[in-house]
Amino acid sequence: MAHSTISSVETNGFTKEDHNETSSLVVSFGEMLIDFVPTVGGVSLTEAPAFKKAPGGAPANVAVGISRLGGSSAFIGKVGADEFGYMLADILKQNNVDTSGMRFDAKARTALAFVTLRSDGEREFLFFRNPSADMLLQESELDRNLLKQARIFHYGSISLIDDPCKSAHIAAMSIAKSSGCILSYDPNLRLALWPSAEAARSGIMSIWDQADLIKISEDEITFLTGGDDPYDDDIVLKKLFHPNLKLLIVTEGSKGCRYYTKEFRGRVGGVKVKPVDTTGAGDAFVSGILYSIASDQTIFKDEKKLRKALYFANVCGAITVTERGAIPSLPTKEAVLQFLLEAAVI
């Protein structure tokens, strides 16, 4: 397995033509909810004087991110037949995301989450899902034709916590896989939503070996391996790489990311920006890499193309942290190319 690195100043070779190919459909599956974020930073939830509502949910963020970059994107999930649910559907439509796979529950409410970034840098979550509409998506409500049209099917692990959504999730994966789809998995650990740490670990790992592409963070490696060193390549390869996997990505925040395939591995440096709000940075990264793969599936086999795509994804994540909120700060393709141009000049 070849091993290589890239510095954070390497932007060479990027042109508009790189991302002008016809982009295949990416379908994102899972939760979409309302985040309530304090109007001031660095406070606990109880200290917050007021909250501002914002659309949230990692799979929905990814769907919008791909569309912003000029890709073809759809979302499958359930919200309440309430004002917040209709608002979320409208936000997706405004961002050119296909919502034909969305369902509205007349009896359950759209999920809510209160989220704050405390002064110690830790995020604090308080979820209202008992049960919320996203947890109640039924297998019979899946848009099978939409799933069959997808080239990439992307999902997280929150939809695996409870039935009926869990069964719908597994069925959707099966439909997508049998249609020749690339399965993309970002576990996006939210421990507070699981009954226990062990339930989270086993739930996340229960579908691990079916994914073609997995993106995880350093913290998630430590959690999933029971405390092992997330920087040890041998541990990552032994415990988390599986025979069917085309690409495993480990994100390292502002430091960039590491990548592992059967043929090669390496790391791609991050880009330096002044962070304002890290919410949605991981989702922007995922949007960037999935957008590139949807345009060119040979990326998995071509290390040069892969490194370029990962640097593009790093820039997507970096731009997102320079503004508040996840969806409002997801970049357009033009913003990414402009950033790359300015970085190359510097």
Coordinates of C-alpha atoms in Angstrom, one line a residue:
M1 CA 0.0 0.0 0.0
A2 CA 1.6 3.3 -1.1
H3 CA 1.7 6.1 1.4
S4 CA 1.8 9.9 0.6
T5 CA 1.0 13.3 2.0
I6 CA 0.0 16.7 0.7
S7 CA 0.7 20.0 2.2
S8 CA -2.0 22.6 3.0
V9 CA -0.5 25.0 0.4
E10 CA -0.8 22.6 -2.5
T11 CA -3.7 23.8 -4.7
N12 CA -2.2 23.1 -8.1
G13 CA -4.2 21.9 -11.0
F14 CA -7.6 23.1 -10.0
T15 CA -9.7 24.5 -12.8
K16 CA -13.4 25.1 -13.3
E17 CA -13.4 22.2 -15.8
D18 CA -12.5 19.8 -13.0
H19 CA -16.0 20.0 -11.7
N20 CA -18.0 20.6 -14.8
E21 CA -18.8 16.9 -15.5
T22 CA -22.4 15.7 -15.5
S23 CA -23.1 14.8 -11.8
S24 CA -25.0 11.6 -10.9
L25 CA -27.8 11.7 -8.4
V26 CA -26.9 11.5 -4.7
V27 CA -29.7 10.5 -2.3
S28 CA -29.3 11.3 1.4
F29 CA -31.4 9.4 3.9
G30 CA -32.2 10.2 7.6
E31 CA -33.1 13.0 9.9
M32 CA -33.9 16.6 9.3
L33 CA -34.8 18.8 12.3
I34 CA -34.8 22.2 13.8
D35 CA -31.7 23.3 15.7
F36 CA -32.2 26.0 18.3
V37 CA -28.9 27.8 18.8
P38 CA -28.1 30.5 21.4
T39 CA -28.1 34.1 20.2
V40 CA -24.7 34.5 22.0
G41 CA -21.7 32.2 21.9
G42 CA -19.8 30.4 24.6
V43 CA -22.7 29.8 27.0
S44 CA -24.4 26.7 28.3
L45 CA -28.0 26.0 27.4
T46 CA -29.3 27.2 30.7
E47 CA -27.2 30.5 30.4
A48 CA -28.5 31.3 26.9
P49 CA -30.6 34.4 26.9
A50 CA -32.5 33.4 23.7
F51 CA -32.3 30.9 20.9
K52 CA -32.5 31.3 17.1
K53 CA -33.9 28.5 15.0
A54 CA -31.9 26.9 12.2
P55 CA -32.4 23.9 9.9
G56 CA -30.4 20.9 11.0
G57 CA -29.7 17.2 10.5
A58 CA -26.5 15.8 8.9
P59 CA -28.1 13.9 6.0
A60 CA -30.1 17.0 5.0
N61 CA -27.1 19.2 5.3
V62 CA -25.2 16.9 3.0
A63 CA -28.1 17.0 0.5
V64 CA -28.0 20.8 0.4
G65 CA -24.2 20.9 0.3
I66 CA -24.1 18.7 -2.9
S67 CA -26.8 20.8 -4.6
R68 CA -24.9 24.1 -3.7
L69 CA -21.9 22.7 -5.4
G70 CA -23.9 22.1 -8.6
G71 CA -24.6 18.4 -8.0
S72 CA -27.8 16.4 -8.3
S73 CA -29.3 15.8 -4.9
A74 CA -32.4 14.3 -3.2
F75 CA -33.4 13.7 0.4
I76 CA -35.5 10.9 1.9
G77 CA -36.8 11.3 5.5
K78 CA -39.8 12.2 7.5
V79 CA -40.9 15.4 9.3
G80 CA -44.0 16.4 11.1
A81 CA -47.0 17.8 9.3
D82 CA -46.4 21.0 11.2
E83 CA -45.0 24.5 10.5
F84 CA -41.4 23.4 11.2
G85 CA -41.7 20.4 8.9
Y86 CA -43.1 22.4 6.0
M87 CA -40.4 25.0 6.6
L88 CA -37.7 22.4 6.3
A89 CA -39.1 21.0 3.1
D90 CA -39.2 24.5 1.7
I91 CA -35.6 25.1 2.6
L92 CA -34.6 21.9 0.7
K93 CA -36.7 23.0 -2.3
Q94 CA -35.1 26.5 -2.3
N95 CA -31.7 24.8 -2.5
N96 CA -32.8 22.6 -5.5
V97 CA -32.9 19.4 -3.5
D98 CA -35.5 16.8 -4.7
T99 CA -38.0 16.4 -1.9
S100 CA -40.2 13.7 -3.6
G101 CA -38.9 11.2 -1.0
M102 CA -40.0 13.3 2.0
R103 CA -42.9 12.2 4.1
F104 CA -45.0 14.2 6.6
D105 CA -46.4 12.6 9.8
A106 CA -49.8 13.9 11.0
K107 CA -49.4 12.6 14.5
A108 CA -45.7 13.2 15.4
R109 CA -43.8 16.5 15.5
T110 CA -40.7 17.5 13.7
A111 CA -37.6 16.8 15.9
L112 CA -36.0 19.7 17.8
A113 CA -32.5 20.0 19.2
F114 CA -31.0 22.7 21.4
V115 CA -27.3 23.0 20.6
T116 CA -24.7 25.2 22.1
L117 CA -20.9 25.6 21.9
R118 CA -19.7 26.1 25.5
S119 CA -16.8 28.3 26.4
D120 CA -14.7 25.2 26.9
G121 CA -15.2 24.3 23.2
E122 CA -17.5 21.3 23.9
R123 CA -20.9 21.1 22.2
E124 CA -23.9 20.5 24.4
F125 CA -27.1 18.9 23.0
L126 CA -30.7 18.6 24.3
F127 CA -32.9 16.6 22.0
F128 CA -36.7 16.6 21.8
R129 CA -37.6 13.3 20.0
N130 CA -40.1 11.2 21.9
P131 CA -40.8 10.0 19.3
S132 CA -40.3 12.6 16.6
A133 CA -41.5 12.2 13.0
D134 CA -38.1 11.2 11.6
M135 CA -38.1 8.1 13.8
L136 CA -41.4 7.0 12.4
L137 CA -40.5 6.6 8.7
Q138 CA -41.9 3.2 7.5
E139 CA -40.4 0.9 5.0
S140 CA -43.7 1.1 3.0
E141 CA -43.2 4.9 2.7
L142 CA -39.8 4.6 0.9
D143 CA -39.6 6.1 -2.6
R144 CA -38.1 3.0 -4.3
N145 CA -37.9 4.6 -7.8
L146 CA -35.8 7.5 -6.3
L147 CA -33.5 5.0 -4.6
K148 CA -33.0 3.1 -7.9
Q149 CA -32.1 6.3 -9.7
A150 CA -29.3 7.1 -7.3
R151 CA -25.6 6.6 -8.0
I152 CA -24.7 7.3 -4.4
F153 CA -26.9 6.5 -1.3
H154 CA -25.7 8.4 1.8
Y155 CA -26.8 7.9 5.4
G156 CA -25.8 8.2 9.0
S157 CA -26.5 6.1 12.1
I158 CA -29.1 8.1 14.0
S159 CA -31.8 6.5 11.8
L160 CA -30.6 3.1 13.1
I161 CA -31.6 3.8 16.7
D162 CA -35.3 2.9 16.7
D163 CA -37.8 1.1 14.6
P164 CA -39.7 1.6 12.3
C165 CA -37.0 4.0 10.9
K166 CA -34.3 1.4 11.4
S167 CA -36.1 -1.1 9.2
A168 CA -36.7 1.5 6.6
H169 CA -33.0 2.4 6.6
I170 CA -31.9 -1.2 6.2
A171 CA -34.5 -1.7 3.4
A172 CA -33.4 1.5 1.6
M173 CA -29.7 0.3 1.7
S174 CA -30.7 -3.0 0.2
I175 CA -32.7 -1.4 -2.6
A176 CA -29.8 1.0 -3.4
K177 CA -27.2 -1.7 -3.2
S178 CA -29.1 -4.0 -5.5
S179 CA -29.5 -1.1 -8.0
G180 CA -25.7 -0.8 -8.2
C181 CA -25.5 2.2 -5.9
I182 CA -22.3 3.3 -4.0
L183 CA -23.2 3.2 -0.3
S184 CA -21.8 6.2 1.7
Y185 CA -21.8 6.1 5.5
D186 CA -21.0 8.9 8.0
P187 CA -21.8 7.5 11.5
N188 CA -22.1 11.0 13.0
L189 CA -22.1 9.7 16.6
R190 CA -24.6 11.4 18.8
L191 CA -24.2 9.4 22.0
A192 CA -27.1 11.2 23.8
L193 CA -29.6 9.7 21.4
W194 CA -28.7 6.1 22.0
P195 CA -29.9 4.0 25.0
S196 CA -26.2 3.3 26.0
A197 CA -22.7 3.5 24.7
E198 CA -22.7 -0.2 23.9
A199 CA -25.9 0.1 22.0
A200 CA -24.4 3.0 19.9
R201 CA -21.2 1.0 19.2
S202 CA -23.0 -2.2 18.1
G203 CA -25.7 -0.2 16.2
I204 CA -23.1 1.8 14.2
M205 CA -21.0 -1.3 13.5
S206 CA -24.1 -3.5 12.5
I207 CA -24.1 -2.1 8.9
W208 CA -20.3 -1.3 8.8
D209 CA -19.3 -4.0 6.3
Q210 CA -22.0 -3.0 3.7
A211 CA -20.6 0.5 3.0
D212 CA -18.4 1.3 0.0
L213 CA -17.3 4.6 1.5
I214 CA -17.0 5.5 5.2
K215 CA -16.1 8.9 6.8
I216 CA -15.3 9.0 10.5
S217 CA -13.6 11.4 12.9
E218 CA -10.8 10.8 15.3
D219 CA -13.2 10.8 18.3
E220 CA -15.4 8.2 16.5
I221 CA -12.4 5.9 16.0
T222 CA -11.5 6.1 19.7
F223 CA -15.2 5.3 20.6
L224 CA -15.7 2.5 18.1
T225 CA -12.4 0.7 18.9
G226 CA -12.9 1.0 22.7
G227 CA -10.2 3.6 23.3
D228 CA -7.5 2.8 20.7
D229 CA -5.2 5.4 19.2
P230 CA -7.0 7.1 16.3
Y231 CA -3.7 8.0 14.7
D232 CA -2.4 4.4 14.5
D233 CA -2.8 3.4 10.8
D234 CA -2.5 -0.3 11.7
I235 CA -5.4 -0.1 14.2
V236 CA -7.6 1.8 11.7
L237 CA -6.8 -0.8 9.0
K238 CA -7.2 -3.8 11.2
K239 CA -10.4 -2.8 13.1
L240 CA -12.2 -0.5 10.7
F241 CA -11.2 -1.3 7.1
H242 CA -13.3 -4.1 5.6
P243 CA -12.8 -6.1 2.4
N244 CA -15.8 -4.4 0.5
L245 CA -14.6 -0.9 1.4
K246 CA -13.5 1.3 -1.5
L247 CA -12.5 4.3 0.7
L248 CA -12.2 5.0 4.4
I249 CA -11.7 8.7 5.3
V250 CA -10.6 9.9 8.8
T251 CA -11.3 13.6 9.3
E252 CA -9.0 15.6 11.5
G253 CA -10.8 19.0 11.6
S254 CA -8.6 21.9 10.6
K255 CA -5.6 19.6 10.1
G256 CA -7.2 17.9 7.1
C257 CA -7.9 14.2 6.6
R258 CA -6.4 10.7 6.1
Y259 CA -7.5 8.3 3.5
Y260 CA -7.3 4.5 3.1
T261 CA -8.1 2.3 0.1
K262 CA -6.9 -1.2 -0.8
E263 CA -4.2 0.2 -3.0
F264 CA -3.0 3.3 -1.2
R265 CA -3.2 5.5 1.8
G266 CA -2.1 9.0 2.8
R267 CA -3.1 12.3 4.2
V268 CA -4.3 15.6 2.8
G269 CA -3.6 18.8 4.8
G270 CA -6.3 21.2 5.8
V271 CA -6.6 24.9 5.1
K272 CA -6.2 27.7 7.6
V273 CA -9.2 29.9 8.3
K274 CA -10.6 31.9 11.2
P275 CA -13.4 29.7 12.7
V276 CA -16.7 31.2 13.7
D277 CA -18.9 28.1 14.0
T278 CA -17.8 24.5 13.3
T279 CA -21.4 23.3 12.9
G280 CA -21.8 21.6 9.6
A281 CA -18.1 21.4 8.7
G282 CA -18.1 17.6 8.6
D283 CA -21.3 17.7 6.5
A284 CA -19.7 20.2 4.1
F285 CA -16.7 17.9 3.8
V286 CA -18.9 14.9 2.9
S287 CA -20.8 17.1 0.4
G288 CA -17.5 18.0 -1.3
I289 CA -16.2 14.4 -1.6
L290 CA -19.6 12.9 -2.7
Y291 CA -20.0 15.7 -5.3
S292 CA -16.6 14.8 -6.8
I293 CA -17.4 11.0 -6.7
A294 CA -20.8 11.6 -8.3
S295 CA -19.0 13.4 -11.2
D296 CA -16.2 10.8 -11.6
Q297 CA -16.4 7.3 -10.0
T298 CA -12.7 6.6 -11.1
I299 CA -11.6 8.6 -8.1
F300 CA -11.5 5.4 -5.9
K301 CA -8.8 3.9 -8.2
D302 CA -6.8 7.1 -9.0
E303 CA -4.8 8.5 -6.1
K304 CA -4.1 11.8 -7.8
K305 CA -7.8 12.4 -8.5
L306 CA -8.7 11.3 -4.9
R307 CA -6.2 13.7 -3.3
K308 CA -7.6 16.5 -5.4
A309 CA -11.1 15.6 -4.4
L310 CA -10.2 15.4 -0.7
Y311 CA -8.5 18.8 -0.8
F312 CA -11.7 20.2 -2.5
A313 CA -13.7 18.6 0.4
N314 CA -11.3 20.1 3.0
V315 CA -11.9 23.6 1.5
C316 CA -15.7 23.0 1.6
G317 CA -15.4 22.3 5.3
A318 CA -13.1 25.2 5.9
I319 CA -15.4 27.8 4.2
T320 CA -18.3 26.5 6.2
V321 CA -16.7 27.3 9.6
T322 CA -16.2 30.9 8.7
E323 CA -20.0 31.6 9.0
R324 CA -22.7 30.7 11.5
G325 CA -25.1 27.9 10.9
A326 CA -24.7 24.8 8.8
I327 CA -27.0 25.2 5.8
P328 CA -26.5 29.0 5.4
S329 CA -22.7 28.6 5.3
L330 CA -22.4 25.6 2.9
P331 CA -20.4 26.9 -0.1
T332 CA -21.1 27.1 -3.8
K333 CA -18.7 25.6 -6.3
E334 CA -17.8 29.2 -7.3
A335 CA -16.9 30.0 -3.6
V336 CA -14.6 27.0 -3.4
L337 CA -12.8 27.7 -6.7
Q338 CA -12.4 31.4 -5.6
F339 CA -10.9 30.2 -2.3
L340 CA -8.5 27.9 -4.1
L341 CA -7.5 30.7 -6.5
E342 CA -6.8 33.1 -3.6
A343 CA -4.9 30.4 -1.7
A344 CA -2.8 29.7 -4.8
V345 CA -1.9 33.5 -5.1
I346 CA -0.9 33.7 -1.4

